[in-house]
Short mmCIF file of C-alpha atoms in Angstrom, two decimals:
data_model
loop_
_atom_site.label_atom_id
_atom_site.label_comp_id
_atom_site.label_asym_id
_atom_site.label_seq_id
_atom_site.Cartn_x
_atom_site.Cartn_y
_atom_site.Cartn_z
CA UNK A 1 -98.07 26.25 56.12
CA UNK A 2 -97.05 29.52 53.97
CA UNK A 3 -93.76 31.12 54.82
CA UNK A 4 -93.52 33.93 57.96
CA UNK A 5 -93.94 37.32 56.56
CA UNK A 6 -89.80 38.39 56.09
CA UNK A 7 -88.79 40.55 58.84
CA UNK A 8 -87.43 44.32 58.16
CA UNK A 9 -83.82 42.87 59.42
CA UNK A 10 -83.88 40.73 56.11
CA UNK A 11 -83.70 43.47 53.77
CA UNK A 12 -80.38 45.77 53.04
CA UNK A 13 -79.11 47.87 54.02
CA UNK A 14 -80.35 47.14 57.88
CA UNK A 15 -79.30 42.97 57.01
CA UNK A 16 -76.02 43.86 56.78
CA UNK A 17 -75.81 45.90 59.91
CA UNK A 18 -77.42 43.17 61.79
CA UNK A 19 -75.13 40.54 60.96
CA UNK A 20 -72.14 42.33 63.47
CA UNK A 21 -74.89 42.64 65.68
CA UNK A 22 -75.25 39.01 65.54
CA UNK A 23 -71.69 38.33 66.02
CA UNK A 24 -71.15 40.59 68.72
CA UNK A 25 -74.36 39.32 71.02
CA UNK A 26 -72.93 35.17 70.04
CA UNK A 27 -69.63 36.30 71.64
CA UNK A 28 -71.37 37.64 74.77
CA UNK A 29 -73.46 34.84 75.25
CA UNK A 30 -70.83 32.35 74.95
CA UNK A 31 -68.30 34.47 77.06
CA UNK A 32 -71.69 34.35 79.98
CA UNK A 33 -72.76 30.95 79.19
CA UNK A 34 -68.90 29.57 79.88
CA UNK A 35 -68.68 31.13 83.78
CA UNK A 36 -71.92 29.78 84.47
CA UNK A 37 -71.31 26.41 86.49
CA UNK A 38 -72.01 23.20 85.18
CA UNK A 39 -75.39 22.26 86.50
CA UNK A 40 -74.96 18.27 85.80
CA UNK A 41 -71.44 18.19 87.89
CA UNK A 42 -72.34 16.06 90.22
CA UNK A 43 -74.30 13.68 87.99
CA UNK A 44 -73.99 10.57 86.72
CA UNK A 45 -71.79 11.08 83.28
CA UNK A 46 -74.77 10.07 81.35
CA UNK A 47 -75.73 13.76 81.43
CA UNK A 48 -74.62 16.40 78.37
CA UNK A 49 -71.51 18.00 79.51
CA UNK A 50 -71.33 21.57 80.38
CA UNK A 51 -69.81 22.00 76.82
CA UNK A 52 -72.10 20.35 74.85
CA UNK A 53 -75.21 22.24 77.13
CA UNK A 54 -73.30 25.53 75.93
CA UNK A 55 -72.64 24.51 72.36
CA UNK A 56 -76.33 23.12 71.70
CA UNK A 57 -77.63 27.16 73.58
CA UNK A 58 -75.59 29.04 70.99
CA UNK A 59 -76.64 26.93 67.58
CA UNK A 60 -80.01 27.63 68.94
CA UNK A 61 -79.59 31.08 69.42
CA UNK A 62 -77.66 31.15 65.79
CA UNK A 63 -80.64 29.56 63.96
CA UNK A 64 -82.86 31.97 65.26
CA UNK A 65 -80.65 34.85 63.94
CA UNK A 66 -80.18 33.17 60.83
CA UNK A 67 -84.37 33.14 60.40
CA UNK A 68 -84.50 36.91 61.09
CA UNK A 69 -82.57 38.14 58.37
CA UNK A 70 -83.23 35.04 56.05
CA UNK A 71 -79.74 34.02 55.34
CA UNK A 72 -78.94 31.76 52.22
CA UNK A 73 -75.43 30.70 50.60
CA UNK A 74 -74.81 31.35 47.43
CA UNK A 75 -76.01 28.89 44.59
CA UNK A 76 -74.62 25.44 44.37
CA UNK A 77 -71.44 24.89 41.68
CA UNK A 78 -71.00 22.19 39.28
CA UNK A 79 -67.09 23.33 39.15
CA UNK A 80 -64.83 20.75 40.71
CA UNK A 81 -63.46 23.10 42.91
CA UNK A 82 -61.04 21.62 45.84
CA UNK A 83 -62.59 17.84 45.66
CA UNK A 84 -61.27 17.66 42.06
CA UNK A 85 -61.33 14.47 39.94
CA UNK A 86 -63.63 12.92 43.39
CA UNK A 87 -66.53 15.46 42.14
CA UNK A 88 -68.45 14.10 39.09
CA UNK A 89 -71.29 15.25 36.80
CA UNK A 90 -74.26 13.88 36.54
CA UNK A 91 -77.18 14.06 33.47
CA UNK A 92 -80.86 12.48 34.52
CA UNK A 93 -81.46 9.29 34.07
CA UNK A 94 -81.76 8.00 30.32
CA UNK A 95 -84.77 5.28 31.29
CA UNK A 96 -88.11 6.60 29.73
CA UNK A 97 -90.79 7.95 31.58
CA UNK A 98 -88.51 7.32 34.53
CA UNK A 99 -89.38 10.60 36.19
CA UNK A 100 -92.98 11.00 35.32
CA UNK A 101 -94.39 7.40 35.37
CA UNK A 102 -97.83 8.65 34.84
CA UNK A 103 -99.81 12.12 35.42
CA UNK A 104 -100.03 12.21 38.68
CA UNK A 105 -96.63 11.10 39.68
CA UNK A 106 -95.26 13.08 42.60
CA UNK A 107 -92.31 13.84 40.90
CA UNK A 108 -94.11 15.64 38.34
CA UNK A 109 -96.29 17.95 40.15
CA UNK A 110 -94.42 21.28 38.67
CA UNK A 111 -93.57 19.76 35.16
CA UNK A 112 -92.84 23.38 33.92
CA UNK A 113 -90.71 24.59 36.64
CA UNK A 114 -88.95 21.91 38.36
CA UNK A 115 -87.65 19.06 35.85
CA UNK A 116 -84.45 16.78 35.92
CA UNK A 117 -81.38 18.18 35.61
CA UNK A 118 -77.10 17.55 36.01
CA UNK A 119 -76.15 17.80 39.23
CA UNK A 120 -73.09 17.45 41.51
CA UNK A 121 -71.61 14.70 43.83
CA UNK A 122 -68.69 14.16 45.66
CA UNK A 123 -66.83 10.50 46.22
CA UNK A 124 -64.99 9.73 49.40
CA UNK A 125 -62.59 8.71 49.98
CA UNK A 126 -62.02 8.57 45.81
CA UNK A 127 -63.74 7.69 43.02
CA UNK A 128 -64.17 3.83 42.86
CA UNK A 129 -61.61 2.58 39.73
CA UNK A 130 -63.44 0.88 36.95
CA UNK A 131 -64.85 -1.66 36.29
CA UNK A 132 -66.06 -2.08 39.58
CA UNK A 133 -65.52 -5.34 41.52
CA UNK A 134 -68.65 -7.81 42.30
CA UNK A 135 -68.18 -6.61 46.08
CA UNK A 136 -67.83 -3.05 45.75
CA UNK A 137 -69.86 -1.36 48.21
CA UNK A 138 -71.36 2.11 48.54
CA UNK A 139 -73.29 4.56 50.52
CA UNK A 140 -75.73 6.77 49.02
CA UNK A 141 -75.69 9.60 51.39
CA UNK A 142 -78.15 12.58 51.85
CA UNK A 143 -76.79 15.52 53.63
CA UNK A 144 -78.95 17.16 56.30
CA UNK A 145 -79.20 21.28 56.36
CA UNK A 146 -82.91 21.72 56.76
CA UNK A 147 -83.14 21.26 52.51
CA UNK A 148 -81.09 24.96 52.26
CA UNK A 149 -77.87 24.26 53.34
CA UNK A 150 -74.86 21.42 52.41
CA UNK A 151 -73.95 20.55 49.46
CA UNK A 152 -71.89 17.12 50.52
CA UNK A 153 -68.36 18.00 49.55
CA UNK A 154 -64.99 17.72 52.02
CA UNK A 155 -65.78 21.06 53.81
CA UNK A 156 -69.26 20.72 55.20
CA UNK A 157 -69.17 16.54 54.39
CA UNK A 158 -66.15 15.08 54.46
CA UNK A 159 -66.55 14.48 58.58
CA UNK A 160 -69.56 12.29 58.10
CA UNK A 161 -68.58 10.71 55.09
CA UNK A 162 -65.94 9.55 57.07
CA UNK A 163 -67.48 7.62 60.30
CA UNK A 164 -69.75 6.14 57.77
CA UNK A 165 -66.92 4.83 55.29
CA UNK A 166 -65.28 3.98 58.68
CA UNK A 167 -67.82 1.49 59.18
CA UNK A 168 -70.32 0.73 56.76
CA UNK A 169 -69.12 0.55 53.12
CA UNK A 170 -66.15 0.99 50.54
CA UNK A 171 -67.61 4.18 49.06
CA UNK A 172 -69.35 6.96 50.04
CA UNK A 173 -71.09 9.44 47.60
CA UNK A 174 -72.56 12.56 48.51
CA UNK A 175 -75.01 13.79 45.87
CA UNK A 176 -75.48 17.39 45.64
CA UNK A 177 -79.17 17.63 45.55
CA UNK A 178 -80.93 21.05 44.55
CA UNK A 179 -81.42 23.18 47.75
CA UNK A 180 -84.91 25.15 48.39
CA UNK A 181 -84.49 28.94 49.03
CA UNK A 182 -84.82 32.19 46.52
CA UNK A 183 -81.62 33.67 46.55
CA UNK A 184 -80.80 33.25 43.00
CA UNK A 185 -78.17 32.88 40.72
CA UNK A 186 -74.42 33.39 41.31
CA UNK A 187 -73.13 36.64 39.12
CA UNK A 188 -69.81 34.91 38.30
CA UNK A 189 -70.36 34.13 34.29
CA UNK A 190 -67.58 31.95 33.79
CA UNK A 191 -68.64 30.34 37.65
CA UNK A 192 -72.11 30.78 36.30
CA UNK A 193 -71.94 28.32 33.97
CA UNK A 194 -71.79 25.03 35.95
CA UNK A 195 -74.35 26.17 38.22
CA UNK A 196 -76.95 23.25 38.92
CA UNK A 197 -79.56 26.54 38.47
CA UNK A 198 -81.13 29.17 39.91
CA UNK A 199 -82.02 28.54 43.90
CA UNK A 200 -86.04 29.29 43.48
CA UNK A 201 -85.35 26.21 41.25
CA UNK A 202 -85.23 23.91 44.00
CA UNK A 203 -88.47 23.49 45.59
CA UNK A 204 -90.30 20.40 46.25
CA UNK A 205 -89.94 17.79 44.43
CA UNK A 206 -86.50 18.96 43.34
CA UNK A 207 -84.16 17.06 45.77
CA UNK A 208 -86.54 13.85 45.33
CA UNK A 209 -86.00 14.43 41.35
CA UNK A 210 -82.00 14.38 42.16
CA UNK A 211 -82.35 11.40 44.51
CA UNK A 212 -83.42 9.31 41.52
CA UNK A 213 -81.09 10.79 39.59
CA UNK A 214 -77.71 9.77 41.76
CA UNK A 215 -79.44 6.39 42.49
CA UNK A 216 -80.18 5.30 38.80
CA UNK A 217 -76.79 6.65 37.90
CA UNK A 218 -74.61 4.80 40.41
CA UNK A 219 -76.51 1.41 39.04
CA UNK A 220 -76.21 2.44 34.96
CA UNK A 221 -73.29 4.81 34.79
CA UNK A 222 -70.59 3.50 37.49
CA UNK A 223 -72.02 -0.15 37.31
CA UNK A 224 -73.06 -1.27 41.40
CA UNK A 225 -75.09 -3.50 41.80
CA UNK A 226 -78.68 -2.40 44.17
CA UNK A 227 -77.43 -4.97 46.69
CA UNK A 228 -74.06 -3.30 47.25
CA UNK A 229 -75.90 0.02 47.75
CA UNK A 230 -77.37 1.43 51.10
CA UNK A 231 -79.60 4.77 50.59
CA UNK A 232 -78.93 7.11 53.59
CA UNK A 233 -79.51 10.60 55.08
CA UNK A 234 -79.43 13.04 58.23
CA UNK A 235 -82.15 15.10 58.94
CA UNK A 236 -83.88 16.72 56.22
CA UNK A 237 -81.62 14.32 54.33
CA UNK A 238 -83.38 11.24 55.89
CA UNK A 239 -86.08 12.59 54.88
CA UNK A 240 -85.39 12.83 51.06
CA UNK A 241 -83.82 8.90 51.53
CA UNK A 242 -87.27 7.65 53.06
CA UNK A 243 -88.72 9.30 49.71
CA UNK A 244 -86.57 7.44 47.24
CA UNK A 245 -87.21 4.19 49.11
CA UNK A 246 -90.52 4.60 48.48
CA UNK A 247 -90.82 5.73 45.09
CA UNK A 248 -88.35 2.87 44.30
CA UNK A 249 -90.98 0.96 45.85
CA UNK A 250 -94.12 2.18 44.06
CA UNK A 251 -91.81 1.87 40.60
CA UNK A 252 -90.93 -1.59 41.49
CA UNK A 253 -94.74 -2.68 41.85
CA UNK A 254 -96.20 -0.68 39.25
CA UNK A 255 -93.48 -2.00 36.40
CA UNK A 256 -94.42 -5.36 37.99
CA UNK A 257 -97.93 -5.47 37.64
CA UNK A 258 -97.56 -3.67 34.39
CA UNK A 259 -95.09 -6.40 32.73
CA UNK A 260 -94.59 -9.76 34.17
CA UNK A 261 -90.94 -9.46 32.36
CA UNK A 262 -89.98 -5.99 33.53
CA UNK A 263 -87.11 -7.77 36.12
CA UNK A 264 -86.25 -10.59 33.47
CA UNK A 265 -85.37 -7.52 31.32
CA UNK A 266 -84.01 -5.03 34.03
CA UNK A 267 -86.06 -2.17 33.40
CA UNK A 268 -86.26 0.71 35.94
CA UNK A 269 -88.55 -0.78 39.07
CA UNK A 270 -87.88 -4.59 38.55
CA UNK A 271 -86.45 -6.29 41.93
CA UNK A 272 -82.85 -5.79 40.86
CA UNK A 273 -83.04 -1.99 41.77
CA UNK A 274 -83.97 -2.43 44.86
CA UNK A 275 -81.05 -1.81 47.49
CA UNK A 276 -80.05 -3.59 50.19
CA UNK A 277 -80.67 -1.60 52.87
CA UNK A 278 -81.52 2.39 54.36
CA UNK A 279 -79.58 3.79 57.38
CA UNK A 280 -81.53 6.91 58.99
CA UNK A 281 -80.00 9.72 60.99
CA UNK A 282 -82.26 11.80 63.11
CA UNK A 283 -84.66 11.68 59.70
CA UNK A 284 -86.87 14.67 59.46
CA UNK A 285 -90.05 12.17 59.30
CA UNK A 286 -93.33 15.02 59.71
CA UNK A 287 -92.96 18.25 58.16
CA UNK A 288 -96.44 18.69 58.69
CA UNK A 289 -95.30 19.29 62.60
CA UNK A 290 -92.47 21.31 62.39
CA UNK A 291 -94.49 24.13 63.66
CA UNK A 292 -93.21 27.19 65.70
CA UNK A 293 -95.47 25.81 68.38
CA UNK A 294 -94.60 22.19 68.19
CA UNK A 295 -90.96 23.14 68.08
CA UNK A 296 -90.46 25.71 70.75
CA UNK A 297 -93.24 23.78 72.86
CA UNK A 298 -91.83 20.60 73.09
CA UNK A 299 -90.61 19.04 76.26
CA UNK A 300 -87.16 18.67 74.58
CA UNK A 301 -86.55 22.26 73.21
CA UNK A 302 -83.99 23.27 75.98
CA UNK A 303 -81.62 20.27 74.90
CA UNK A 304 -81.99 20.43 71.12
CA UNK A 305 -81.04 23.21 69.07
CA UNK A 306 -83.95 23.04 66.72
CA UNK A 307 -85.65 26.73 66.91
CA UNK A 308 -88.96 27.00 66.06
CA UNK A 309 -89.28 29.89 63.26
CA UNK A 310 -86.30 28.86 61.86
CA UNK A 311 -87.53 25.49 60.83
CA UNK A 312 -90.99 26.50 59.94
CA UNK A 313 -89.27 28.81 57.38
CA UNK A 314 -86.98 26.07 56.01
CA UNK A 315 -90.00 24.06 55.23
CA UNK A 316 -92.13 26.47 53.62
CA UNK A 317 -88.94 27.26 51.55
CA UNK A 318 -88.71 23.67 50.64
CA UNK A 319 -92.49 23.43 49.70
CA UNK A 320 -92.57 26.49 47.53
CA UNK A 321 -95.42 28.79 46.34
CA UNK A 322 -98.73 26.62 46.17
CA UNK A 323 -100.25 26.68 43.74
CA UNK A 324 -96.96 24.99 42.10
CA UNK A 325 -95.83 27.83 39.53
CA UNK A 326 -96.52 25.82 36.80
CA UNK A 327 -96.87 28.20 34.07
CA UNK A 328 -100.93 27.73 33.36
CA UNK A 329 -101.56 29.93 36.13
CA UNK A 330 -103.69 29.44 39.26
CA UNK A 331 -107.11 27.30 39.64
CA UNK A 332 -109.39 27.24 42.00
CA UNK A 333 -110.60 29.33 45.36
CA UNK A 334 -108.21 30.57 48.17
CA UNK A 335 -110.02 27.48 50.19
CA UNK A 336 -109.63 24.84 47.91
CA UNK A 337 -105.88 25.99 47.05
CA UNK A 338 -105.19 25.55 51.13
CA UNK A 339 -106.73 22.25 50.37
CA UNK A 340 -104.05 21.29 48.63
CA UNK A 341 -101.22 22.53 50.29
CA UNK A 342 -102.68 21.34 53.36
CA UNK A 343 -102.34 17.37 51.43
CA UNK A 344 -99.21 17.94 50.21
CA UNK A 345 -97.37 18.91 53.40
CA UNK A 346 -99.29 15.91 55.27
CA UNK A 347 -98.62 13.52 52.21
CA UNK A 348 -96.72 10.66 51.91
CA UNK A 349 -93.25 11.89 50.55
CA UNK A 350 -93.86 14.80 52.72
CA UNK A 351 -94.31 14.15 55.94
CA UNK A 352 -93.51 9.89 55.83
CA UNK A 353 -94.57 9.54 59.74
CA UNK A 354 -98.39 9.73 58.36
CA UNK A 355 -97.80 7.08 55.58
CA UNK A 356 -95.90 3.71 56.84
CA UNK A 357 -95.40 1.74 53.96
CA UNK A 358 -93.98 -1.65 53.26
CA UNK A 359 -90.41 -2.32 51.74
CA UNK A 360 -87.59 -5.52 51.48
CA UNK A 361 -85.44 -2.73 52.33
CA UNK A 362 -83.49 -3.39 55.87
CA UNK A 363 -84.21 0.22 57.71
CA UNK A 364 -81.87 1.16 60.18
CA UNK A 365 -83.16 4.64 62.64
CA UNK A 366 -81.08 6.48 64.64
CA UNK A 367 -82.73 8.88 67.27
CA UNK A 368 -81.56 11.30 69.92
CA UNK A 369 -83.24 11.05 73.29
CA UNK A 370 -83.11 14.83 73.66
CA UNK A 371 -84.25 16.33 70.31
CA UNK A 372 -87.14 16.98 69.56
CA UNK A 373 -87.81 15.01 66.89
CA UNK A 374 -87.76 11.94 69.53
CA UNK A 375 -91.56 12.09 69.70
CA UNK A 376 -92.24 11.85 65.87
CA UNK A 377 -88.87 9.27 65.19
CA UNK A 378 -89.75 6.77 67.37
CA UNK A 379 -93.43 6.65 66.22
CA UNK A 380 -92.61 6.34 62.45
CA UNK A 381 -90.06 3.87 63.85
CA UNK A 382 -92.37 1.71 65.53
CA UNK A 383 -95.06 1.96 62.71
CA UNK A 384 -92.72 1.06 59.91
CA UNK A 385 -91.72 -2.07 62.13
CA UNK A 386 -95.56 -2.88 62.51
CA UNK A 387 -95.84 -3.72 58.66
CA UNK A 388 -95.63 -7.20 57.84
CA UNK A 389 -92.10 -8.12 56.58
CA UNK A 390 -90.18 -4.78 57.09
CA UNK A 391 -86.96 -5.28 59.01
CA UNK A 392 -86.63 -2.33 60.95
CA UNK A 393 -84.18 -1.08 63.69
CA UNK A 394 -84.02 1.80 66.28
CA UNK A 395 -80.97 3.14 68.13
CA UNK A 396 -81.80 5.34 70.71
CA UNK A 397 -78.63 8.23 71.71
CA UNK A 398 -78.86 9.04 75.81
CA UNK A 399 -79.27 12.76 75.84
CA UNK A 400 -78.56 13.48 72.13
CA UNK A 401 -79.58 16.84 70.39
CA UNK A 402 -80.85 16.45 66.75
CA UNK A 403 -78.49 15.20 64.19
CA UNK A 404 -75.19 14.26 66.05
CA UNK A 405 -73.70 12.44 62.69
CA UNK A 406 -73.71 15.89 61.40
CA UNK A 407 -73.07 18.32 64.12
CA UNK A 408 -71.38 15.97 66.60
CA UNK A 409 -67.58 17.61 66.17
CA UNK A 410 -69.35 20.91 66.40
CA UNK A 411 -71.61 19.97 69.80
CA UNK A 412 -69.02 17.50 71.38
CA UNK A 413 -70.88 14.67 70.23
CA UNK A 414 -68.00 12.85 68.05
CA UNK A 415 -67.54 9.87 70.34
CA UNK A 416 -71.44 9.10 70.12
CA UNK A 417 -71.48 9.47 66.63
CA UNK A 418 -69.10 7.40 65.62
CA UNK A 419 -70.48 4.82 67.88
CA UNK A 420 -73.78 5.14 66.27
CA UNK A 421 -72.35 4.15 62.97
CA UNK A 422 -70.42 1.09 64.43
CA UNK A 423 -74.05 -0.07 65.62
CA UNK A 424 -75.49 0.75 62.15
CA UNK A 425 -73.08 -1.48 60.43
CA UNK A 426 -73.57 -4.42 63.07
CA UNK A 427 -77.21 -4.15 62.36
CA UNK A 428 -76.69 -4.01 58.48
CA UNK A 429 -74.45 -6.56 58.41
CA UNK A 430 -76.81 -9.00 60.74
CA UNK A 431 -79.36 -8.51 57.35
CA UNK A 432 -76.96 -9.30 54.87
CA UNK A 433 -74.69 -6.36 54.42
CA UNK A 434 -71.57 -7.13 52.72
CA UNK A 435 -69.87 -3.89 53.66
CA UNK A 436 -66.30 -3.99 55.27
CA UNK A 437 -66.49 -0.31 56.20
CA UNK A 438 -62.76 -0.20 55.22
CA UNK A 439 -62.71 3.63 54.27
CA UNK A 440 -59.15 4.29 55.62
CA UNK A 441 -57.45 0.92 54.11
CA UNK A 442 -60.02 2.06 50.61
CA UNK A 443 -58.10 5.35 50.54
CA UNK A 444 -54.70 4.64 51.54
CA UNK A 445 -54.81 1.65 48.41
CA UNK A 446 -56.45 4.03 46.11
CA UNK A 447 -54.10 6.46 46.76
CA UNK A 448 -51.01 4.06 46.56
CA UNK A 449 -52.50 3.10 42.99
CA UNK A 450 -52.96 6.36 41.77
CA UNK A 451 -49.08 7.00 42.58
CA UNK A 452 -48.23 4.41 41.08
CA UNK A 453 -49.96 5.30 37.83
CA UNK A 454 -48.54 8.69 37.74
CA UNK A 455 -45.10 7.10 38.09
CA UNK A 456 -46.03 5.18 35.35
CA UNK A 457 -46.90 8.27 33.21
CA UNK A 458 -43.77 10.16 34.05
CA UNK A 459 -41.80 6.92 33.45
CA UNK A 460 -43.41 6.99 29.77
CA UNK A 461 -42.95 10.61 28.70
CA UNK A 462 -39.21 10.19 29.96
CA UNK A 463 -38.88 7.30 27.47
CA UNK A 464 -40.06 9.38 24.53
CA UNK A 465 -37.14 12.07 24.84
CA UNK A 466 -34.46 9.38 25.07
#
């Protein structure tokens, strides 16, 4: 799949002029849309609600503008910013050979361009106080955005991390991956600084790179234990959490088979890294099919807000140039180059749908009845569930457009989403969970202890002037 050819409209000066343009047809639409009656008023209240029809039409309509003049935010910061002491730093992993386990590891397939490096995350509802209790219990949460947009902190995260705190774990951490996209480095040198680098930086297998990264960390640096953990992700965020299941997988067999004593010791890959389960949120599970055609075609395009273009961009942003850039220049024929690209976007940490695997990890899938994704969800679903031993669970959303744990307060779809959670921790919890999903009672302790503590401080520095 190579990337559309960019339109005129995403060049300056006529970008600029486009984006009021934008604005000013949104308002109309919405202003039309609103006196239309609602079609479904006599239905059963199954049905989308004449707000949620209207709200789902205009993020449609948005994406599509958003692919014609190629929009990207600006890079990611490692400054703390408004989330303060809850945002953290974090170096790659210190295991050897953790990241490139042999040559043809897929996290190595641009070793001169894309390598581990510090990123981001953001806790919620705080940072967990250390040492960490035997029952501590955390999510590991990948935010959707298509791989270009989010970068998990309060403003564009703090909703979800919420209903999942609410009612699946203690903790929630947000890592912030490294997003695809060419739009380069912030100007800002003191800003420029912290940046998690430059946004052509972030193709594939960037975010999977960072996945490990947050994963390994949370285990070595903060001290949780792989049981207390559950990997999770929405959208293009699912699909980055199937990926580090499996490659925690494929570690865990290949440091088996290579040393009988690799758990004993609690290397990187034995059993003990393993977590305890994977919750799934309309999971991006085929990139290979996010086509214009398959997109635009499907039978659910009218009650998703998926758009066509815009996604096939978004992947072939995420992919990158192929051949990978990988400073020995390029080998082989035009044919045998589309060869390639052809088995990377159909390969396994790619496009999972094609490659089922199996895993001790408890998979929980959650799956909108009107995106369109539906088709592709319910199929990796139900052939992840048809390998012997994987515990695997699907929770089907009447009417749902793509992604309602992440766009549900901006399509009407809080009450579902929320309620989707609630199921996920049931589910969890029926395979072993130990997660109270006590987020508000987590932060209103954590916040009572950190007063206290600064009472504490003041008390001392009054003491030494007495």
């Amino acid at each position: 799949m190579d990337p559309p050819p960019p339109a005129t409209r995403s060049h300056q000066p006529l970008k600029t002029l486009y984006i009021p343009i934008i604005l000013l047809r949104l308002t109309l639409q919405t202003l039309l849309k609103s006196l239309q009656p609602n079609p479904h008023t006599s239905r059963p209240s199954t049905h989308p609600t004449h707000n949620q029809i209207l709200r789902t039409t205009l993020l449609r309509s948005l994406l599509r503008h958003t692919f014609t003049i190629r929009y990207l935010p600006s890079p990611l910061s490692l400054l703390p910013n408004a989330e303060y002491e809850r945002f953290v730093l974090i170096p790659p992993s210190h295991h050897p050979n953790l990241y490139t386990l042999d040559s043809s590891s897929i996290l190595a397939i641009r070793p001169h361009t894309i390598k581990p490096v510090t990123i981001g995350g953001t806790f919620y509802p705080s940072p967990p106080p250390l040492p960490l209790s035997s029952d501590s219990t955390i999510i590991l949460h990948f935010h959707g955005g298509a791989f270009i947009y989010g970068n998990g902190r309060t403003r564009s995260s703090g909703k979800v991390a919420k209903i999942l705190g609410s009612h699946l774990g203690n903790y929630v951490f947000f890592p912030q991956y490294r997003l695809a996209g060419g739009k380069g480095e912030d100007k800002d040198k003191d800003d420029c600084k912290r940046r998690s680098g430059e946004r052509e930086k972030g193709y594939f297998p960037a975010a999977l790179q960072d996945a490990v990264t947050a994963y390994m960390w949370l285990i070595d640096a903060v001290g949780f234990e792989s049981r207390n953990i559950i990997i999770s992700g929405d959208g293009a965020g699912g699909n980055i959490a199937i990926g580090l299941v499996r490659w925690l997988e494929e570690v865990r067999l290949a440091s088996t088979s290579a040393s009988a004593s690799a758990e004993a010791r609690g290397d990187a890959g034995s059993g003990m890294y393993m977590p305890m389960g994977c919750t799934l949120w309309s999971p991006c599970v085929d990139l290979a099919g996010l086509t214009r055609e398959g997109i635009n075609e499907h039978e659910n395009f009218k009650t998703d807000y998926m758009e066509g273009q815009f996604m096939e961009w978004a992947v072939a942003e995420y992919l990158g140039p192929y051949p990978p850039d990988d400073g020995v220049g390029s080998r082989g024929t035009a044919a045998s180059l589309n060869r390639e690209r052809e088995r990377l976007i159909k390969g396994s940490y790619v496009s999972p749908l094609r490659h089922p695997f199996r895993t001790s990890v408890a998979m929980w899938i959650m799956v909108g009845k009107g995106e369109v994704l539906y088709d592709s969800i319910v199929e990796f679903a139900e052939r992840m569930g048809g390998v012997e031993g994987n515990k695997v669970g699907l929770y089907e959303v009447d009417n749902a457009p793509h992604n309602i744990l992440l766009m549900g307060s901006w399509l009407g779809w809080e009450e579902q989403a929320d309620e989707t959670a609630r199921e996920a921790g049931v589910w969890m919890r029926k395979k072993g969970w130990k997660g109270s999903g006590s987020w508000e009672e987590m932060g209103s302790l954590e916040r009572k202890r950190r007063a206290r503590e600064a009472e504490e401080r003041e008390g001392n520095e009054d003491g030494i002037f007495d």
